[in-house]
């Protein structure tokens, strides 16, 4: 699948990816799960570079969910160590590609060194003007919605807003994803057909794309395939096909 078949004038502004299947990839090879996570880094690099080259504005990668804290301690620790190492080593690739880094999720739950590396990389890339790469770390959509609800309720209690002020726009701008457009395309690898508490509000009208490719095997061609599939869809937003063509 070549990049040339993609219509540059109809690119999604924002792509979100549930990077799944690292454990199964490792298991297939008779290795420990962490071997799969380590090999997922190459796919992160490929996809970030691929999106940046195409001119995608935002890419959100689901790297660690709130629920992932419930995995065995040894895997959680290994993932956090890998994260620190990767953020450190990939900052130069981000700079080379003009990519700005951001993160969503409960940062205070991350180990100190992990948080420090993350914040340093966010700071180092803050003046880059290319794509924004958003890492969802210790993130869950329900957490974000609960948080936003509390913020809004507090404003109402303080008398800063009335009930009439609570609308979609207010919720949108209270979520931690408020700086970015909603993803038009969401991809999940590994063959699982679920959302696993990722961007629930923001994907209300996203096109969903599922592939059986395991994350460590994911390459630019797979990304191009997903975008091409997206471009072949009719996004009706509740209207009829005839309305769209007239
Ligand atoms: C995705 O791969 C990475 C994380 C959730 C951190 P998994 O670790 O979920 O791999 P599988 O789904 O068990 O194969
Ligand atoms: C979702 O994958 C979270 C990330 C990719 C970071 P999981 O592997 O944790 O999801 P479930 O548990 O299979 O739904
Ligand atoms: Mg999984």
Short mmCIF file of C-alpha atoms and ligand atoms in Angstrom, two decimals:
data_model
loop_
_atom_site.label_atom_id
_atom_site.label_comp_id
_atom_site.label_asym_id
_atom_site.label_seq_id
_atom_site.Cartn_x
_atom_site.Cartn_y
_atom_site.Cartn_z
CA UNK A 1 0.00 0.00 0.00
CA UNK A 2 1.63 3.19 -1.08
CA UNK A 3 1.27 6.64 0.34
CA UNK A 4 0.46 8.11 -3.11
CA UNK A 5 -3.07 6.69 -3.06
CA UNK A 6 -3.99 8.87 -0.07
CA UNK A 7 -5.97 12.01 -0.87
CA UNK A 8 -3.98 14.79 0.78
CA UNK A 9 -6.99 17.11 0.78
CA UNK A 10 -9.11 14.70 2.88
CA UNK A 11 -6.80 13.74 5.68
CA UNK A 12 -8.16 13.29 9.20
CA UNK A 13 -6.88 16.10 11.42
CA UNK A 14 -6.65 13.78 14.40
CA UNK A 15 -5.98 10.03 14.57
CA UNK A 16 -6.24 8.08 17.83
CA UNK A 17 -4.73 4.62 18.21
CA UNK A 18 -5.25 1.85 20.76
CA UNK A 19 -1.87 0.15 20.55
CA UNK A 20 -2.75 -3.41 21.48
CA UNK A 21 -1.26 -6.91 21.16
CA UNK A 22 2.26 -6.55 22.56
CA UNK A 23 1.81 -9.41 25.01
CA UNK A 24 0.44 -11.81 22.41
CA UNK A 25 3.21 -10.85 19.98
CA UNK A 26 5.81 -11.82 22.58
CA UNK A 27 3.97 -15.00 23.56
CA UNK A 28 3.91 -16.15 19.93
CA UNK A 29 7.68 -15.94 20.02
CA UNK A 30 7.98 -17.73 23.33
CA UNK A 31 9.17 -14.56 25.08
CA UNK A 32 8.08 -12.57 28.12
CA UNK A 33 5.37 -9.92 27.66
CA UNK A 34 7.81 -7.06 28.19
CA UNK A 35 9.69 -8.16 25.04
CA UNK A 36 6.51 -7.27 23.18
CA UNK A 37 6.34 -3.85 24.81
CA UNK A 38 9.98 -3.19 23.92
CA UNK A 39 9.29 -4.08 20.31
CA UNK A 40 6.24 -1.83 20.26
CA UNK A 41 8.52 1.22 20.41
CA UNK A 42 9.48 0.82 16.75
CA UNK A 43 5.81 0.91 15.78
CA UNK A 44 5.35 4.12 17.79
CA UNK A 45 8.24 5.69 15.91
CA UNK A 46 6.94 4.50 12.50
CA UNK A 47 3.42 5.74 13.09
CA UNK A 48 4.46 9.09 14.56
CA UNK A 49 6.80 9.69 11.65
CA UNK A 50 4.22 8.46 9.14
CA UNK A 51 1.54 10.79 10.48
CA UNK A 52 3.92 13.75 10.67
CA UNK A 53 5.08 13.20 7.07
CA UNK A 54 1.49 13.10 5.83
CA UNK A 55 0.60 16.31 7.62
CA UNK A 56 -1.75 14.89 10.28
CA UNK A 57 -2.20 17.55 12.98
CA UNK A 58 -2.68 15.33 16.04
CA UNK A 59 -1.98 11.74 16.93
CA UNK A 60 -3.15 10.34 20.28
CA UNK A 61 -1.62 7.05 21.37
CA UNK A 62 -3.16 4.99 24.17
CA UNK A 63 -0.03 3.85 25.98
CA UNK A 64 -1.29 2.97 29.48
CA UNK A 65 -4.84 2.91 30.81
CA UNK A 66 -6.09 3.49 34.35
CA UNK A 67 -7.05 -0.20 34.33
CA UNK A 68 -3.51 -1.22 33.34
CA UNK A 69 -2.38 -0.37 36.91
CA UNK A 70 -4.06 -3.66 37.85
CA UNK A 71 -1.54 -5.72 35.88
CA UNK A 72 1.17 -7.66 37.77
CA UNK A 73 3.58 -5.27 39.46
CA UNK A 74 6.52 -6.64 37.52
CA UNK A 75 4.89 -5.73 34.19
CA UNK A 76 3.79 -2.28 35.41
CA UNK A 77 7.30 -1.50 36.63
CA UNK A 78 8.86 -2.74 33.40
CA UNK A 79 6.44 -0.61 31.38
CA UNK A 80 7.25 2.50 33.42
CA UNK A 81 10.99 1.90 33.03
CA UNK A 82 10.53 1.42 29.29
CA UNK A 83 8.52 4.63 29.12
CA UNK A 84 11.26 6.67 30.79
CA UNK A 85 13.89 5.17 28.49
CA UNK A 86 11.79 5.69 25.37
CA UNK A 87 10.84 9.29 26.10
CA UNK A 88 14.50 10.06 26.72
CA UNK A 89 15.77 8.36 23.57
CA UNK A 90 12.95 9.53 21.27
CA UNK A 91 13.11 13.24 22.06
CA UNK A 92 15.64 13.72 19.26
CA UNK A 93 13.34 11.96 16.75
CA UNK A 94 10.54 14.28 17.89
CA UNK A 95 12.77 17.31 17.34
CA UNK A 96 13.87 16.03 13.92
CA UNK A 97 10.27 15.66 12.83
CA UNK A 98 9.08 18.93 14.39
CA UNK A 99 6.71 17.02 16.68
CA UNK A 100 5.31 18.57 19.84
CA UNK A 101 4.66 16.18 22.73
CA UNK A 102 1.71 16.35 25.10
CA UNK A 103 0.10 13.92 27.56
CA UNK A 104 -3.35 13.24 28.96
CA UNK A 105 -4.11 11.19 32.07
CA UNK A 106 -3.39 11.21 35.80
CA UNK A 107 0.20 12.42 35.76
CA UNK A 108 0.48 12.36 39.54
CA UNK A 109 0.07 8.57 39.49
CA UNK A 110 3.18 8.09 37.36
CA UNK A 111 6.49 7.31 39.09
CA UNK A 112 8.56 10.46 39.72
CA UNK A 113 11.28 9.77 37.14
CA UNK A 114 8.70 8.94 34.52
CA UNK A 115 6.83 12.14 35.18
CA UNK A 116 10.04 14.16 35.09
CA UNK A 117 11.14 12.71 31.73
CA UNK A 118 7.69 13.30 30.32
CA UNK A 119 7.56 16.90 31.47
CA UNK A 120 11.08 17.58 30.22
CA UNK A 121 10.21 16.20 26.78
CA UNK A 122 6.98 18.20 26.67
CA UNK A 123 8.97 21.31 27.53
CA UNK A 124 11.78 20.56 25.05
CA UNK A 125 9.33 20.12 22.17
CA UNK A 126 6.90 22.90 23.05
CA UNK A 127 8.02 25.25 20.26
CA UNK A 128 7.83 22.62 17.53
CA UNK A 129 5.26 23.59 14.94
CA UNK A 130 4.51 20.23 13.29
CA UNK A 131 2.22 17.50 14.53
CA UNK A 132 1.21 17.12 18.17
CA UNK A 133 1.77 13.66 19.63
CA UNK A 134 -0.48 13.12 22.64
CA UNK A 135 0.34 10.20 24.93
CA UNK A 136 -2.58 8.84 26.93
CA UNK A 137 -0.84 7.70 30.10
CA UNK A 138 -2.67 6.49 33.15
CA UNK A 139 -5.65 7.71 31.20
CA UNK A 140 -9.25 6.61 31.08
CA UNK A 141 -12.14 8.41 29.44
CA UNK A 142 -14.44 7.86 32.44
CA UNK A 143 -11.82 9.45 34.71
CA UNK A 144 -11.72 12.50 32.45
CA UNK A 145 -15.52 12.76 32.33
CA UNK A 146 -15.83 12.43 36.13
CA UNK A 147 -13.17 15.11 36.56
CA UNK A 148 -14.86 17.46 34.13
CA UNK A 149 -18.20 16.91 35.87
CA UNK A 150 -16.66 17.84 39.22
CA UNK A 151 -15.13 20.99 37.76
CA UNK A 152 -18.46 22.02 36.26
CA UNK A 153 -20.38 21.21 39.46
CA UNK A 154 -17.93 23.30 41.47
CA UNK A 155 -18.43 26.25 39.13
CA UNK A 156 -22.18 25.91 39.54
CA UNK A 157 -21.84 25.78 43.35
CA UNK A 158 -19.67 28.90 43.24
CA UNK A 159 -22.35 30.65 41.23
CA UNK A 160 -19.98 31.12 38.28
CA UNK A 161 -22.32 29.29 35.91
CA UNK A 162 -26.02 28.38 35.79
CA UNK A 163 -27.65 25.12 34.61
CA UNK A 164 -28.27 26.71 31.22
CA UNK A 165 -24.54 27.13 30.73
CA UNK A 166 -24.02 23.36 30.82
CA UNK A 167 -23.90 22.27 27.21
CA UNK A 168 -21.72 20.20 24.87
CA UNK A 169 -19.32 23.07 24.36
CA UNK A 170 -18.73 23.49 28.11
CA UNK A 171 -18.13 19.75 28.56
CA UNK A 172 -15.80 19.75 25.55
CA UNK A 173 -13.69 22.53 26.92
CA UNK A 174 -13.55 21.05 30.42
CA UNK A 175 -12.13 17.69 29.29
CA UNK A 176 -8.34 17.33 29.23
CA UNK A 177 -8.55 16.79 25.46
CA UNK A 178 -10.00 20.31 24.93
CA UNK A 179 -6.98 21.65 23.04
CA UNK A 180 -7.43 19.21 20.17
CA UNK A 181 -10.13 18.44 17.62
CA UNK A 182 -12.04 15.20 18.15
CA UNK A 183 -10.41 12.28 16.33
CA UNK A 184 -12.02 11.53 12.98
CA UNK A 185 -10.35 8.13 12.89
CA UNK A 186 -9.71 5.66 15.69
CA UNK A 187 -7.59 2.58 15.06
CA UNK A 188 -7.24 -0.50 17.27
CA UNK A 189 -4.70 -3.20 16.56
CA UNK A 190 -4.62 -6.88 17.64
CA UNK A 191 -8.13 -7.87 16.61
CA UNK A 192 -9.94 -6.81 19.81
CA UNK A 193 -13.22 -5.10 19.00
CA UNK A 194 -13.63 -2.74 21.94
CA UNK A 195 -12.78 0.77 23.11
CA UNK A 196 -11.37 -0.09 26.58
CA UNK A 197 -12.24 3.26 28.17
CA UNK A 198 -10.42 5.42 25.60
CA UNK A 199 -11.77 8.85 24.47
CA UNK A 200 -15.46 7.97 24.93
CA UNK A 201 -16.90 11.47 24.52
CA UNK A 202 -14.52 12.45 21.75
CA UNK A 203 -15.24 9.45 19.50
CA UNK A 204 -19.00 10.05 19.33
CA UNK A 205 -18.68 10.39 15.54
CA UNK A 206 -15.25 8.91 14.85
CA UNK A 207 -14.75 6.29 12.19
CA UNK A 208 -13.51 3.09 13.83
CA UNK A 209 -10.93 0.89 12.16
CA UNK A 210 -9.89 -2.49 13.51
CA UNK A 211 -6.98 -4.60 12.32
CA UNK A 212 -5.66 -7.96 13.46
CA UNK A 213 -2.04 -6.78 13.11
CA UNK A 214 -0.34 -6.91 16.52
CA UNK A 215 1.11 -3.57 17.60
CA UNK A 216 4.85 -4.47 17.37
CA UNK A 217 4.26 -5.39 13.68
CA UNK A 218 2.44 -2.15 12.87
CA UNK A 219 4.16 -0.12 10.13
CA UNK A 220 3.52 2.94 7.98
CA UNK A 221 1.79 0.83 5.27
CA UNK A 222 -0.78 -0.29 7.85
CA UNK A 223 -1.43 3.32 8.75
CA UNK A 224 -1.85 4.26 5.08
CA UNK A 225 -4.30 1.39 4.66
CA UNK A 226 -6.41 2.66 7.57
CA UNK A 227 -6.42 6.21 6.21
CA UNK A 228 -7.39 5.00 2.74
CA UNK A 229 -10.25 3.00 4.25
CA UNK A 230 -11.34 6.11 6.17
CA UNK A 231 -11.33 8.15 2.96
CA UNK A 232 -13.65 5.63 1.31
CA UNK A 233 -16.34 6.07 3.96
CA UNK A 234 -19.34 8.35 3.85
CA UNK A 235 -19.61 10.34 7.06
CA UNK A 236 -23.27 11.23 7.33
CA UNK A 237 -23.59 12.65 10.86
CA UNK A 238 -27.22 11.60 11.01
CA UNK A 239 -28.15 12.98 7.58
CA UNK A 240 -29.09 10.95 4.51
CA UNK A 241 -26.73 10.11 1.70
CA UNK A 242 -28.83 12.22 -0.71
CA UNK A 243 -28.54 15.27 1.52
CA UNK A 244 -24.78 14.98 1.43
CA UNK A 245 -24.52 14.76 -2.33
CA UNK A 246 -26.88 17.65 -3.06
C1 LIG B 1 -0.81 -3.21 24.66
O1 LIG B 1 -0.47 -4.54 24.59
C2 LIG B 1 0.09 -2.41 25.57
C3 LIG B 1 -0.52 -2.01 26.85
C4 LIG B 1 -1.76 -2.18 27.18
C5 LIG B 1 0.35 -1.36 27.80
P1 LIG B 1 -0.96 -5.60 25.68
O2 LIG B 1 0.05 -5.65 26.76
O3 LIG B 1 -2.34 -5.32 26.09
O4 LIG B 1 -0.90 -6.95 24.82
P2 LIG B 1 -1.96 -8.12 24.81
O5 LIG B 1 -3.29 -7.49 24.52
O6 LIG B 1 -1.91 -8.77 26.13
O7 LIG B 1 -1.51 -8.99 23.68
C1 LIG B 2 -6.06 -0.95 26.17
O1 LIG B 2 -5.50 -2.21 26.00
C2 LIG B 2 -5.08 -0.01 26.78
C3 LIG B 2 -3.91 0.32 25.98
C4 LIG B 2 -3.68 -0.06 24.75
C5 LIG B 2 -2.95 1.15 26.63
P1 LIG B 2 -5.76 -3.39 27.04
O2 LIG B 2 -5.05 -4.57 26.51
O3 LIG B 2 -5.42 -2.94 28.40
O4 LIG B 2 -7.33 -3.55 26.92
P2 LIG B 2 -8.29 -4.74 27.35
O5 LIG B 2 -8.08 -4.97 28.80
O6 LIG B 2 -7.91 -5.93 26.54
O7 LIG B 2 -9.66 -4.26 27.02
MG1 LIG B 3 -4.13 -5.85 25.36
#
